[in-house]
Coordinates of C-alpha atoms and ligand atoms in Angstrom, one line a residue:
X1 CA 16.4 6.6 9.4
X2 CA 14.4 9.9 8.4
X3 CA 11.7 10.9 10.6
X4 CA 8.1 10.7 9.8
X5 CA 6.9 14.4 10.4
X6 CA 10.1 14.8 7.5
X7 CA 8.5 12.3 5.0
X8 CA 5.3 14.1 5.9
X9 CA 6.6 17.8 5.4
X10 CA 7.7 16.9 1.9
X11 CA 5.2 15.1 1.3
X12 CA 2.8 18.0 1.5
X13 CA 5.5 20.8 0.1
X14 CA 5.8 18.9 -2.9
X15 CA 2.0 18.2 -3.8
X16 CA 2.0 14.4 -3.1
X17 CA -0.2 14.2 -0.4
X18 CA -2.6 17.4 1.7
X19 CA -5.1 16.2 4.4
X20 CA -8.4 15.6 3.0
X21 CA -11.1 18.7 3.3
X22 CA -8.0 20.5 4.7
X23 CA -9.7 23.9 4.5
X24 CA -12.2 22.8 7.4
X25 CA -9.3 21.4 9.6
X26 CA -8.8 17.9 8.1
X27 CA -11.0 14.7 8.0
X28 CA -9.4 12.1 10.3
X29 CA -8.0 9.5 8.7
X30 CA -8.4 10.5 5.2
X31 CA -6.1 11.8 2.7
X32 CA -6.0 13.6 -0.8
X33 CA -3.5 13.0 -3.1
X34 CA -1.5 15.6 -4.9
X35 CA -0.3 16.1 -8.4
X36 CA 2.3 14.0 -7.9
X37 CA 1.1 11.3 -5.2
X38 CA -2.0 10.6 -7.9
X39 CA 1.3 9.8 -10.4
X40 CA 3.2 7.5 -7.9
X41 CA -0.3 6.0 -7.0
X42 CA -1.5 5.1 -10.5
X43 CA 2.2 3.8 -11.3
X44 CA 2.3 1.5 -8.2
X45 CA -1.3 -0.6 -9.4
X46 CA -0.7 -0.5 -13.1
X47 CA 2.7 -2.3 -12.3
X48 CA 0.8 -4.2 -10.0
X49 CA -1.9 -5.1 -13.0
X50 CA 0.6 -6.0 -15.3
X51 CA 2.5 -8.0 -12.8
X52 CA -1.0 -9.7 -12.4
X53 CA -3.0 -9.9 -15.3
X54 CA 0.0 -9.7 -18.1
X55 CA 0.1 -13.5 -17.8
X56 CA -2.7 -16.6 -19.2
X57 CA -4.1 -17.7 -15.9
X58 CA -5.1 -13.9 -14.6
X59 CA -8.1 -12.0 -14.7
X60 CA -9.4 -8.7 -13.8
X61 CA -12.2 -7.5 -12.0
X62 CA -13.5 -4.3 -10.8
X63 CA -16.7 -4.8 -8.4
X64 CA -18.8 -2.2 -6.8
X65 CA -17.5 -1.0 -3.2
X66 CA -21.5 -1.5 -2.0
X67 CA -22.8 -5.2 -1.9
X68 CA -25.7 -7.3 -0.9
X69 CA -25.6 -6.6 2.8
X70 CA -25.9 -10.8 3.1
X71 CA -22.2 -10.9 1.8
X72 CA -20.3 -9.7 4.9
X73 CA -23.0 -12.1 6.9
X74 CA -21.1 -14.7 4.7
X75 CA -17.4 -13.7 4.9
X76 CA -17.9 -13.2 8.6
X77 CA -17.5 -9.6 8.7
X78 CA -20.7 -8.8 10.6
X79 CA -19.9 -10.9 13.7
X80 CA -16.3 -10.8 13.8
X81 CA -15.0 -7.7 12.1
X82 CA -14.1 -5.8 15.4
X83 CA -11.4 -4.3 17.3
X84 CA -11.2 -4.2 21.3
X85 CA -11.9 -0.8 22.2
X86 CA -10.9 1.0 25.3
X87 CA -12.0 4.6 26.6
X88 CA -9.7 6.3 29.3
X89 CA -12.2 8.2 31.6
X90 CA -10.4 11.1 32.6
X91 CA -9.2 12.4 29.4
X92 CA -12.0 10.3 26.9
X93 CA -9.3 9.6 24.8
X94 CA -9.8 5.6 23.3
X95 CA -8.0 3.1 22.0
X96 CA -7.9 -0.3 20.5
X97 CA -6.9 -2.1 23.2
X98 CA -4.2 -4.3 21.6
X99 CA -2.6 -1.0 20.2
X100 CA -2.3 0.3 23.4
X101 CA -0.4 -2.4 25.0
X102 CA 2.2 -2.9 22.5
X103 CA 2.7 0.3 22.7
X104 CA 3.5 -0.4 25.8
X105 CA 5.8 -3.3 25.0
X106 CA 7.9 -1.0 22.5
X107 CA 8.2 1.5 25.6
X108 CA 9.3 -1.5 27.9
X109 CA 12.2 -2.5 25.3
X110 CA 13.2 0.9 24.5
X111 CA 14.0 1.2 28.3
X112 CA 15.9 -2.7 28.2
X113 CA 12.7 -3.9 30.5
X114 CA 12.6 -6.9 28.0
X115 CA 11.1 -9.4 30.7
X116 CA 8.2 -7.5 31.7
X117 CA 8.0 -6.9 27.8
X118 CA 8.2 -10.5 27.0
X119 CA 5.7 -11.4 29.7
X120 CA 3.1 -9.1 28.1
X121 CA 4.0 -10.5 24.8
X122 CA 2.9 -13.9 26.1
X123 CA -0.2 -12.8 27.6
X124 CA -1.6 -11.0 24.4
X125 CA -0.6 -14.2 22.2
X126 CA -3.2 -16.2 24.1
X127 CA -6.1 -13.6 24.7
X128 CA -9.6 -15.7 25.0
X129 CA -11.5 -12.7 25.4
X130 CA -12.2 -8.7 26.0
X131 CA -11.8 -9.1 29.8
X132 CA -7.9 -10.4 29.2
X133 CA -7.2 -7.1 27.6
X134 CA -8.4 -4.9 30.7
X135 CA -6.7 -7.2 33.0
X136 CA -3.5 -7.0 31.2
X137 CA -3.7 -3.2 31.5
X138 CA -4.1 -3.0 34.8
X139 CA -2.1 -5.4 35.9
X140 CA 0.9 -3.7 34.2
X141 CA -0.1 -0.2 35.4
X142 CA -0.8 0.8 31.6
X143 CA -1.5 4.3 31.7
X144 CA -2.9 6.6 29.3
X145 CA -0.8 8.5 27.3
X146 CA -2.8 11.5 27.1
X147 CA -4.0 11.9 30.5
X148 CA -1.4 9.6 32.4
X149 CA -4.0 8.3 34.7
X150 CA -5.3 4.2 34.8
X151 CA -9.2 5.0 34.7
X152 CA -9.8 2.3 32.0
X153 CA -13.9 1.5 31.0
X154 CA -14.4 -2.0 30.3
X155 CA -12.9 -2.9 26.8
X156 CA -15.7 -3.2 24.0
X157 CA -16.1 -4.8 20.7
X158 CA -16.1 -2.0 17.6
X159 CA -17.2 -3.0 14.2
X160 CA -15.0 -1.3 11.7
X161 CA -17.5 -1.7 8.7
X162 CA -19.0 2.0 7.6
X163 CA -22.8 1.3 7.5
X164 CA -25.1 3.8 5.0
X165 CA -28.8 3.0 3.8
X166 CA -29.6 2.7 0.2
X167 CA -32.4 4.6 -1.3
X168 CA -34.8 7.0 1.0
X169 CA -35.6 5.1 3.6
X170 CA -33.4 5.0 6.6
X171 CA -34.8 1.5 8.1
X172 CA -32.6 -1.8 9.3
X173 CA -33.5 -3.1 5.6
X174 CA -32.1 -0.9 3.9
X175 CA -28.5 -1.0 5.5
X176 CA -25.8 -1.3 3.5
X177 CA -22.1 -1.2 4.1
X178 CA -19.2 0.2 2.6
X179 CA -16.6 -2.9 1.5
X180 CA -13.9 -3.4 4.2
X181 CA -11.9 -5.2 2.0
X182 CA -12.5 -5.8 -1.8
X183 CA -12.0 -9.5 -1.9
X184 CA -15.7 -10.5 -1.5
X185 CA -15.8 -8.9 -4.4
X186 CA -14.0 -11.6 -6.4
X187 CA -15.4 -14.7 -4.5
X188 CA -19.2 -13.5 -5.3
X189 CA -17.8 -12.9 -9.1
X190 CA -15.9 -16.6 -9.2
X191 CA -18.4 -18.3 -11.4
X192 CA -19.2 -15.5 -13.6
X193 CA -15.2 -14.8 -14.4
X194 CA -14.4 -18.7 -14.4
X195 CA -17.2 -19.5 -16.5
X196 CA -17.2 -16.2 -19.4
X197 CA -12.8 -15.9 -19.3
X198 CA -13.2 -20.0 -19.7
X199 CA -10.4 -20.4 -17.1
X200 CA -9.5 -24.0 -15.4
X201 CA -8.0 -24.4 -12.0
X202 CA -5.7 -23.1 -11.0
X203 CA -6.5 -19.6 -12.1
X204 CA -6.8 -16.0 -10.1
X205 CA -8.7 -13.1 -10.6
X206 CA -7.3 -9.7 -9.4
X207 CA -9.0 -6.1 -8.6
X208 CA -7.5 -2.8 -7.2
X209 CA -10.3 -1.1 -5.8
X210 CA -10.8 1.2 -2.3
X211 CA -12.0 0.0 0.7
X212 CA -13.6 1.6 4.3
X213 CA -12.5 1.0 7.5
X214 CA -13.6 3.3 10.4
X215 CA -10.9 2.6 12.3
X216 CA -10.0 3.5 16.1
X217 CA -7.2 4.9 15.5
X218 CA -5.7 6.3 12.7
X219 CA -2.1 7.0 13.0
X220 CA 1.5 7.4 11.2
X221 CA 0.7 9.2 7.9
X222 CA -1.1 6.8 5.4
X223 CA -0.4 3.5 7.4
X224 CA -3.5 3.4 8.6
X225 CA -6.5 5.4 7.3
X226 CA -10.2 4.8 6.9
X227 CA -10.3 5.0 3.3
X228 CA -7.4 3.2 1.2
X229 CA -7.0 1.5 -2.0
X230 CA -6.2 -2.4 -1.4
X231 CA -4.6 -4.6 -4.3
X232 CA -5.8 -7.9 -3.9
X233 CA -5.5 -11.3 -6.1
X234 CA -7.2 -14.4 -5.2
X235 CA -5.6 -17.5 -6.8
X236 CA -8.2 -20.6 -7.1
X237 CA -6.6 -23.7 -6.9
X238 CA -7.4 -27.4 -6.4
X239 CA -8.0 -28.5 -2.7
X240 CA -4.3 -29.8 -1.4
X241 CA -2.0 -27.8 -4.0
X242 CA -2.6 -24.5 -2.0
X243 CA 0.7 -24.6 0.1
X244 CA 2.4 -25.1 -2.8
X245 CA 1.1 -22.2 -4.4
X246 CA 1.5 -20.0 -1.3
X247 CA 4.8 -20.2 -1.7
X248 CA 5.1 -19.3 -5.3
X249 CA 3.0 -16.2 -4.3
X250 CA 5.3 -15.1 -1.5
X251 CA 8.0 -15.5 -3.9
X252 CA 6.7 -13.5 -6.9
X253 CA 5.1 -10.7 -4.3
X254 CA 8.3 -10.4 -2.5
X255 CA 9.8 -10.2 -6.1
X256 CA 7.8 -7.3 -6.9
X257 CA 8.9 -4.5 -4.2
X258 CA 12.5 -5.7 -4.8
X259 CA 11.7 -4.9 -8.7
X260 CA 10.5 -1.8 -7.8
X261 CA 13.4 -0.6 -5.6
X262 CA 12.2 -1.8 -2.5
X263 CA 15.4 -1.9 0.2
X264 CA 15.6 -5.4 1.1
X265 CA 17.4 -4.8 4.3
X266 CA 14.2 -3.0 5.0
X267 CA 11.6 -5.7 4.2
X268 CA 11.4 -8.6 6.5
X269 CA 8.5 -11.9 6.6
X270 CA 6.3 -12.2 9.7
X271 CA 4.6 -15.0 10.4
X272 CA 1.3 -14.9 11.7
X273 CA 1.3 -16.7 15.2
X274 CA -2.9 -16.5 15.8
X275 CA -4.5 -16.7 12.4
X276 CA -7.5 -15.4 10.9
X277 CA -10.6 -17.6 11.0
X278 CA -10.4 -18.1 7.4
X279 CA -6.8 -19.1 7.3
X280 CA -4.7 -22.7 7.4
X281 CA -1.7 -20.1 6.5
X282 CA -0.6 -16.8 6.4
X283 CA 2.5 -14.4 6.5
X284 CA 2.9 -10.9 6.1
X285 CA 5.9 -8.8 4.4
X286 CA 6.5 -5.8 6.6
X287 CA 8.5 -3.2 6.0
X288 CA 10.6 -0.9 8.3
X289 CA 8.4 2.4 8.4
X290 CA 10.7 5.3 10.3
X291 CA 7.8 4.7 13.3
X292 CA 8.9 0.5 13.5
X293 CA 7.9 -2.4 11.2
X294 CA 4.1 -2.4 9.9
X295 CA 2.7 -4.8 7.3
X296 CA 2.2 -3.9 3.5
X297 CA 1.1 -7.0 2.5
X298 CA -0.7 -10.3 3.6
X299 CA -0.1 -13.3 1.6
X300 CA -2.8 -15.7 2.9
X301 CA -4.1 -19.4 2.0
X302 CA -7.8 -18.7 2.7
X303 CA -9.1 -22.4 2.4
X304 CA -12.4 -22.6 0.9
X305 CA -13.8 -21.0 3.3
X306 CA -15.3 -17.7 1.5
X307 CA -16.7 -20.2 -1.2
X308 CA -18.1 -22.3 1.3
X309 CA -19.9 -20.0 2.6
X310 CA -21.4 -17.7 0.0
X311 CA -22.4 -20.7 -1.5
X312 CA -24.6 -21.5 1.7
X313 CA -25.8 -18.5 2.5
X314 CA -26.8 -17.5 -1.5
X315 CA -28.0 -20.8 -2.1
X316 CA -26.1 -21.2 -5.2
X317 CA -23.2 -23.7 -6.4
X318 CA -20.0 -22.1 -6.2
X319 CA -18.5 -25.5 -7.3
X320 CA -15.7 -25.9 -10.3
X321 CA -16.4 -28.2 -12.4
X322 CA -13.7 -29.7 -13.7
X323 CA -14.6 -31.3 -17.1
X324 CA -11.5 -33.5 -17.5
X325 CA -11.2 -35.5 -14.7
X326 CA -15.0 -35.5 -14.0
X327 CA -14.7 -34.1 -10.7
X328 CA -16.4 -31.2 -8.8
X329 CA -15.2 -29.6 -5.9
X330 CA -14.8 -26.1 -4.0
X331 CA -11.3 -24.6 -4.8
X332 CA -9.3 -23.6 -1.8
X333 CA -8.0 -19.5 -2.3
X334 CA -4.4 -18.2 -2.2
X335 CA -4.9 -14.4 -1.2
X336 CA -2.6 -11.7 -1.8
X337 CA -3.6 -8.7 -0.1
X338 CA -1.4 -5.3 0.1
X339 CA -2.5 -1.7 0.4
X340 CA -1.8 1.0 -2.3
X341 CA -1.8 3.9 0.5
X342 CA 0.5 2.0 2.6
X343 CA 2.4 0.7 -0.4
X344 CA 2.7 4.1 -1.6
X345 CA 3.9 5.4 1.8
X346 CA 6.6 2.5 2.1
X347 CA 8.0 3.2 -1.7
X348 CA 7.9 7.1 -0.3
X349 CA 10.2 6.2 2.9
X350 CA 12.4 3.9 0.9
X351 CA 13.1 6.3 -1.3
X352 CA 14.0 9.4 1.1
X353 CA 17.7 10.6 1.5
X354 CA 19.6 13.4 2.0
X355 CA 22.6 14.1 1.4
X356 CA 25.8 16.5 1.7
X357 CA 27.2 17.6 -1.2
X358 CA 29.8 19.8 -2.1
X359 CA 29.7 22.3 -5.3
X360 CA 32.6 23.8 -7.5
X361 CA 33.1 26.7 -5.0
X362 CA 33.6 24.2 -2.5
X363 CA 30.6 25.5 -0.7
X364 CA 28.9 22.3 0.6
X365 CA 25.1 21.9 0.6
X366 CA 21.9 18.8 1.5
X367 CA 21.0 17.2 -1.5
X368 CA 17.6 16.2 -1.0
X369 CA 16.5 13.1 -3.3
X370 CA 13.7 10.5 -3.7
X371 CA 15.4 7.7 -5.1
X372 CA 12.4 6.0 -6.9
X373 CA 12.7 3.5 -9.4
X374 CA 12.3 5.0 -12.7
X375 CA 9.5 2.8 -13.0
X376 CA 7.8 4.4 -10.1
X377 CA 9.4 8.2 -10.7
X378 CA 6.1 10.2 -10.9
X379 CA 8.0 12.5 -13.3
X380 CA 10.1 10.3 -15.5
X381 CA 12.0 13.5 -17.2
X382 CA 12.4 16.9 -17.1
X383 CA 13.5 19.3 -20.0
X384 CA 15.6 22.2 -19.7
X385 CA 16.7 25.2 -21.8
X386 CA 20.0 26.1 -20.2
X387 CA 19.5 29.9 -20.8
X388 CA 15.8 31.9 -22.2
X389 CA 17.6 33.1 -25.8
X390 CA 19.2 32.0 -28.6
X391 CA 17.0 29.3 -29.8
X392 CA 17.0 27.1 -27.1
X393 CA 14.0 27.5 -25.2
X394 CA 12.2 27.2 -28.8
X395 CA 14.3 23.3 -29.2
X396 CA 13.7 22.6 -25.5
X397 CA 9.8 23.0 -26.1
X398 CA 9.6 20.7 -28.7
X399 CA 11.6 17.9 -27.4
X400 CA 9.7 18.5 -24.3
X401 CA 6.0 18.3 -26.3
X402 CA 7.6 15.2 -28.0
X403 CA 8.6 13.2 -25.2
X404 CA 5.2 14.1 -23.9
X405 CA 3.7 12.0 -26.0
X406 CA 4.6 8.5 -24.4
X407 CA 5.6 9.5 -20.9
X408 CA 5.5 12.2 -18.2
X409 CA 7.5 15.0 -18.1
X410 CA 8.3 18.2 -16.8
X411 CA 9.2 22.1 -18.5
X412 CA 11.3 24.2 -16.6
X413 CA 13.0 27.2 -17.7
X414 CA 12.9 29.2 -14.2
X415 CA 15.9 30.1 -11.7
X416 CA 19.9 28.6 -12.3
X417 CA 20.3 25.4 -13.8
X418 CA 21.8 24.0 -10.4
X419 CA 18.5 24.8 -8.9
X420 CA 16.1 23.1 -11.3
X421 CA 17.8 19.9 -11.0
X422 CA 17.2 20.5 -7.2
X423 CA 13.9 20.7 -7.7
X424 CA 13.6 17.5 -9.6
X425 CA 16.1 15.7 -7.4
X426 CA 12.8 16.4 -4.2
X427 CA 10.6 14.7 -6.1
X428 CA 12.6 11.8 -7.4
X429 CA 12.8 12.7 -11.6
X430 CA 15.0 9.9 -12.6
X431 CA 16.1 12.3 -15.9
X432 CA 17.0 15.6 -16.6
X433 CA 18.0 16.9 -20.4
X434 CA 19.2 20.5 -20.7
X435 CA 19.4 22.0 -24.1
X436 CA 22.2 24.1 -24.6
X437 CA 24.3 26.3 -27.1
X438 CA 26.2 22.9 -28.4
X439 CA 22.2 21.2 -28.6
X440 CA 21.4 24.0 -31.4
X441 CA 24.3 23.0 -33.8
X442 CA 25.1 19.4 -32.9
X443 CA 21.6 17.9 -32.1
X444 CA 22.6 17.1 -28.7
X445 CA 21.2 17.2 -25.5
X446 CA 23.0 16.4 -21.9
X447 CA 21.2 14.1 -19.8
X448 CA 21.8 13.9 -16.2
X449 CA 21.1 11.0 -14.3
X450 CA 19.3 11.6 -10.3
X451 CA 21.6 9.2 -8.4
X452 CA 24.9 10.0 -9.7
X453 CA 24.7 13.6 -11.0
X454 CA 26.7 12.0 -14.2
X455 CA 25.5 13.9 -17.5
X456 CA 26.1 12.4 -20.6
X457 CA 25.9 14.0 -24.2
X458 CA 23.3 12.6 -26.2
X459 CA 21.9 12.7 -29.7
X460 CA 18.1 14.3 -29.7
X461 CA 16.5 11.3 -31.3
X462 CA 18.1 8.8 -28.9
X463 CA 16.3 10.3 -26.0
X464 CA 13.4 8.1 -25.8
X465 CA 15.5 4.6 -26.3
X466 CA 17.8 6.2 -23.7
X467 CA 15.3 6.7 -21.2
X468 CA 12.9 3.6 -22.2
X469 CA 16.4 1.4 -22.1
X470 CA 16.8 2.3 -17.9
X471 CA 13.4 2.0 -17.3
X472 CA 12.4 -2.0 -19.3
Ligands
LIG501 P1 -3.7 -4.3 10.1 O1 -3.3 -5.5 11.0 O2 -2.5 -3.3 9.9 O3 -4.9 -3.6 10.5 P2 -4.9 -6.1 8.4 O4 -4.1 -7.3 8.7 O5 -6.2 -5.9 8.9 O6 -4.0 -4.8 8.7 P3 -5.6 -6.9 5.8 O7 -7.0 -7.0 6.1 O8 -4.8 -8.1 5.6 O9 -4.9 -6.0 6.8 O10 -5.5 -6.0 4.5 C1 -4.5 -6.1 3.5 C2 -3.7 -4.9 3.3 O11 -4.6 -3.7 3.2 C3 -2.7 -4.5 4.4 O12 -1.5 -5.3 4.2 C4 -2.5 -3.1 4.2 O13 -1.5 -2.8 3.3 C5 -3.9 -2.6 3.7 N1 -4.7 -2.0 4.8 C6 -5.4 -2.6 5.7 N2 -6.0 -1.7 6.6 C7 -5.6 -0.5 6.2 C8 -5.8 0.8 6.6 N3 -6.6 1.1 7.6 N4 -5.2 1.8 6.0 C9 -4.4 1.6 4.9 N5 -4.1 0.4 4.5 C10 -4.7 -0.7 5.1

C-alpha cells in the first residue's frame, strides 16, 4: 500500500489535481483539476452515463444546484442535516465528534487494545443524543490531537448546507442554499420526466451534477471536500418490488468499478447498522483508500419518502398513475449515490504502482505506472518519432493529427525514447506508437503496451482497430 502524501505528490507533479486558489494559500477543502484529472474526471461520468442512460428505462436530467429553499424543508435537510461538532478549548481546533472517536478506535486497535475499542464501538452504535458523544470522550480520556489536552465544549449540532441569498436583498426570505446532494433534484423533476420521456414504472432518472457541503472537517485528499461532483440514479419502482431491485443495483454498481479496473480485493460491502431516516435499506461499497476503508458509493432503498413529502409540502400530486392496472400510488426509490471526486481518487489509488525494473545494461531502476483501464486512461496513446530526421517526425505528426480525430492523444518528440515512455507510464497512457526508420518503408509502426512493456509491429492503418479492439 502506497502512501497518500505519494498519490498526492503525483497527483500535483503531473497536472491532475493543484489545490484550489493555490496562489493565495489554498481554499480548504476545495480542489482544481488539472489537465489530466479534468480527462480522468469526464471519462469516469460519461462511462457512468452510458452505464445509465444507454438502456430504455433511463433518463437524464441536469437540474440547477439552487432550489426552492422549501425543498430541503421537504427532504429533511434543514432539520437534520448536521454533524456533532466539538471545539477543543485550548488549542480551538474542532471536530465532528463521531470522527474524533473513531479515530480513537483505529488508535486503540493499532495498539491491540481491541476491548476498550469494541466497547466504544458499542457505545457510538446506540448514541440517543449530543450529550452521549461528550460523555464517551471523556470517559475514554479522548484527547485532542493537536493540543493533547481533554478541554472539550459541549458538542453542537452543525448544518452542512452552504446558505447564500438570491437577488439584492440579504433578508431571511431570500435565503437560498447551495444543493447538498443532487437527488432532490430528480424527485422535484419526477412527474415532468415520467410524464414528457412517457416512462412506466419501474423506470430511473439519472444526473451528474456538483454538490456543497461545508464540512467540519476536510481531510485525506479528495475524500472528503466541500465541493464534489456526485453521480446519482434514482430508480422508481412499484411499492414492494424495491428489495428486489436493490439488489440488481448493487449488482450492476459493483459491476461497474470491476469494469473499470477496480481491484476487487480492494472493494468490500458495508452494511449500514443505523440507517438514514429515509431508508428501509442501505449498503455502502467502500474501498481501501491507503488512509483505511471510506465509502464511494451508497446504494440505498429510499422508500417513498422524498415523494411523500414534496408532494405535501408543494401541494402537488406526485402520484404515478398507472394506466393499465388502473391504480395510483407513490413509487418507492432505489438510490444509487457515488461521488465523482472520491471515485476519481479511488480509480487514482487503485491504479498506483511502482515498480523495479531492470534495463539492458543491467542497471536497475522504479518504474512508476498508473495502471488505468484504457477506458479510464486520460491519455489513451501517445506518438513517437524515434529520432527528429529522416522523415519521421513528418509520418509521426500525421498519424498523431489522425488519431486525434476520435481519441486523446499525446506528441512527443523530446529526450531518449526510454524516457518518453516513462513519462507516459506516470500518467497511466495505455499505448505508445513510435515511428521509426522501418515505419518510413514498411508502413509500420511499434506499439508498446503500459503493463507489459511488449511492443508489437503494426500496420499504420490498423492503429485505431488495434487500440479501439483493447479498449470495447
Ligand atoms: P460520508 O459518510 O462519507 O460523509 P455520506 O454517507 O454522507 O458520506 P452520501 O450522502 O451517501 O454520503 O453521498 C453519496 C456519495 O457522495 C458518497 O458515497 C461519496 O462518494 C460522495 N460524497 C459525499 N460527501 C462527500 C464529500 N464531502 N466529498 C466528496 N465526496 C462526497
Amino acid at each position: 500500500m502506497y502512501k497518500l502524501e505519494t498519490i498526492i505528490s503525483l497527483a500535483k507533479r503531473r497536472g491532475f489535481v493543484f489545490q484550489s486558489s493555490e496562489i493565495y494559500g489554498g481554499l480548504n477543502g476545495c480542489w482544481d483539476y488539472g489537465p489530466l484529472g479534468v480527462e480522468l474526471l469526464l471519462k469516469i461520468k460519461d462511462s457512468w452515463w452510458k452505464s445509465m442512460t444507454f438502456r430504455d428505462d433511463i433518463e437524464g436530467v441536469d437540474a440547477s444546484i439552487l432550489m426552492h429553499p422549501r425543498t430541503w424543508d421537504a427532504s429533511g435537510h434543514t432539520k437534520q442535516f448536521s454533524d456533532p461538532m466539538i471545539d477543543n478549548k485550548v488549542s480551538k481546533a474542532r471536530f465532528r465528534a463521531d470522527n474524533l472517536i473513531e479515530e480513537h478506535i483505529i488508535k486503540l486497535r493499532s495498539k491491540n487494545k481491541n476491548d476498550e475499542a469494541d466497547t466504544i464501538e458499542q457505545k457510538l452504535a446506540n448514541i440517543k443524543e449530543n450529550n452521549d458523544y461528550l460523555t464517551i470522550i471523556l470517559d475514554h480520556g479522548i484527547k485532542d490531537p493537536v493540543s493533547g489536552t481533554t478541554e472539550w465544549t459541549e458538542v453542537r449540532n452543525f448544518n452542512l448546507m452552504f446558505k447564500t441569498f438570491i437577488g439584492p436583498l440579504e433578508e431571511a426570505s431570500s435565503v437560498v442554499y447551495l444543493r447538498p446532494e443532487s437527488a432532490q433534484g430528480i424527485f422535484v423533476n419526477f412527474k415532468n420526466i415520467a410524464e414528457t420521456a412517457r416512462q412506466k414504472v419501474p423506470f430511473g432518472i439519472a444526473q451528474i451534477g456538483k454538490a456543497f457541503r461545508n464540512e467540519i472537517n476536510t481531510k485525506n485528499f479528495l475524500f472528503r471536500t466541500r465541493e464534489f461532483e456526485q453521480m446519482e440514479m434514482q430508480y422508481f419502482v412499484k411499492p414492494g418490488a424495491e428489495l428486489d431491485w436493490f439488489d440488481y443495483w448493487k449488482k450492476q454498481r459493483w459491476q461497474w468499478y470491476i469494469d473499470l479496473g477496480m481491484d476487487e480485493s480492494k472493494m468490500r460491502w458495508k452494511n449500514h447498522d443505523k440507517l438514514a431516516h429515509y431508508a428501509n435499506h442501505a449498503v455502502d461499497i467502500e474501498f481501501e483508500f491507503p488512509f483505511g476503508w471510506g465509502e464511494i458509493e451508497g446504494i440505498h432503498s429510499r422508500t417513498d419518502f422524498d415523494l411523500r413529502n414534496h408532494q405535501e409540502f408543494s401541494g402537488k400530486k406526485m402520484e404515478y398513475v398507472d394506466a393499465v392496472n388502473n391504480e395510483r400510488y407513490l413509487p418507492f426509490v432505489v438510490e444509487t449515490s457515488g461521488g465523482v471526486s472520491r471515485g476519481l481518487m479511488a480509480f487514482l489509488c487503485n491504479a498506483y504502482s511502482e515498480e523495479h525494473v531492470t534495463d539492458d545494461n543491467g542497471k536497475t531502476d522504479v518504474r512508476t505506472v498508473l495502471r488505468f483501464s484504457p477506458k479510464l486512461a486520460p491519455i489513451t496513446a501517445a506518438v513517437f518519432p524515434l529520432v527528429n530526421k529522416d522523415g519521421m517526425p513528418e509520418l509521426a505528426q500525421s498519424v498523431y493529427q489522425d488519431l486525434q480525430k476520435s481519441m486523446k492523444v499525446q506528441y512527443d518528440s523530446s529526450g531518449a525514447i526510454g524516457r518518453r515512455y516513462r513519462r507516459q507510464d506516470e500518467i497511466g497512457t495505455p499505448f505508445c506508437i513510435t515511428i521509426d526508420g522501418e515505419s518510413l518503408t514498411e508502413n509500420t509502426v511499434t506499439i508498446r503496451e503500459r503493463d507489459s512493456m511488449k511492443q508489437e509491429r503494426i500496420s499504420i492503418d490498423k492503429i485505431k482497430n488495434y487500440i479501439n479492439d483493447k479498449i470495447y
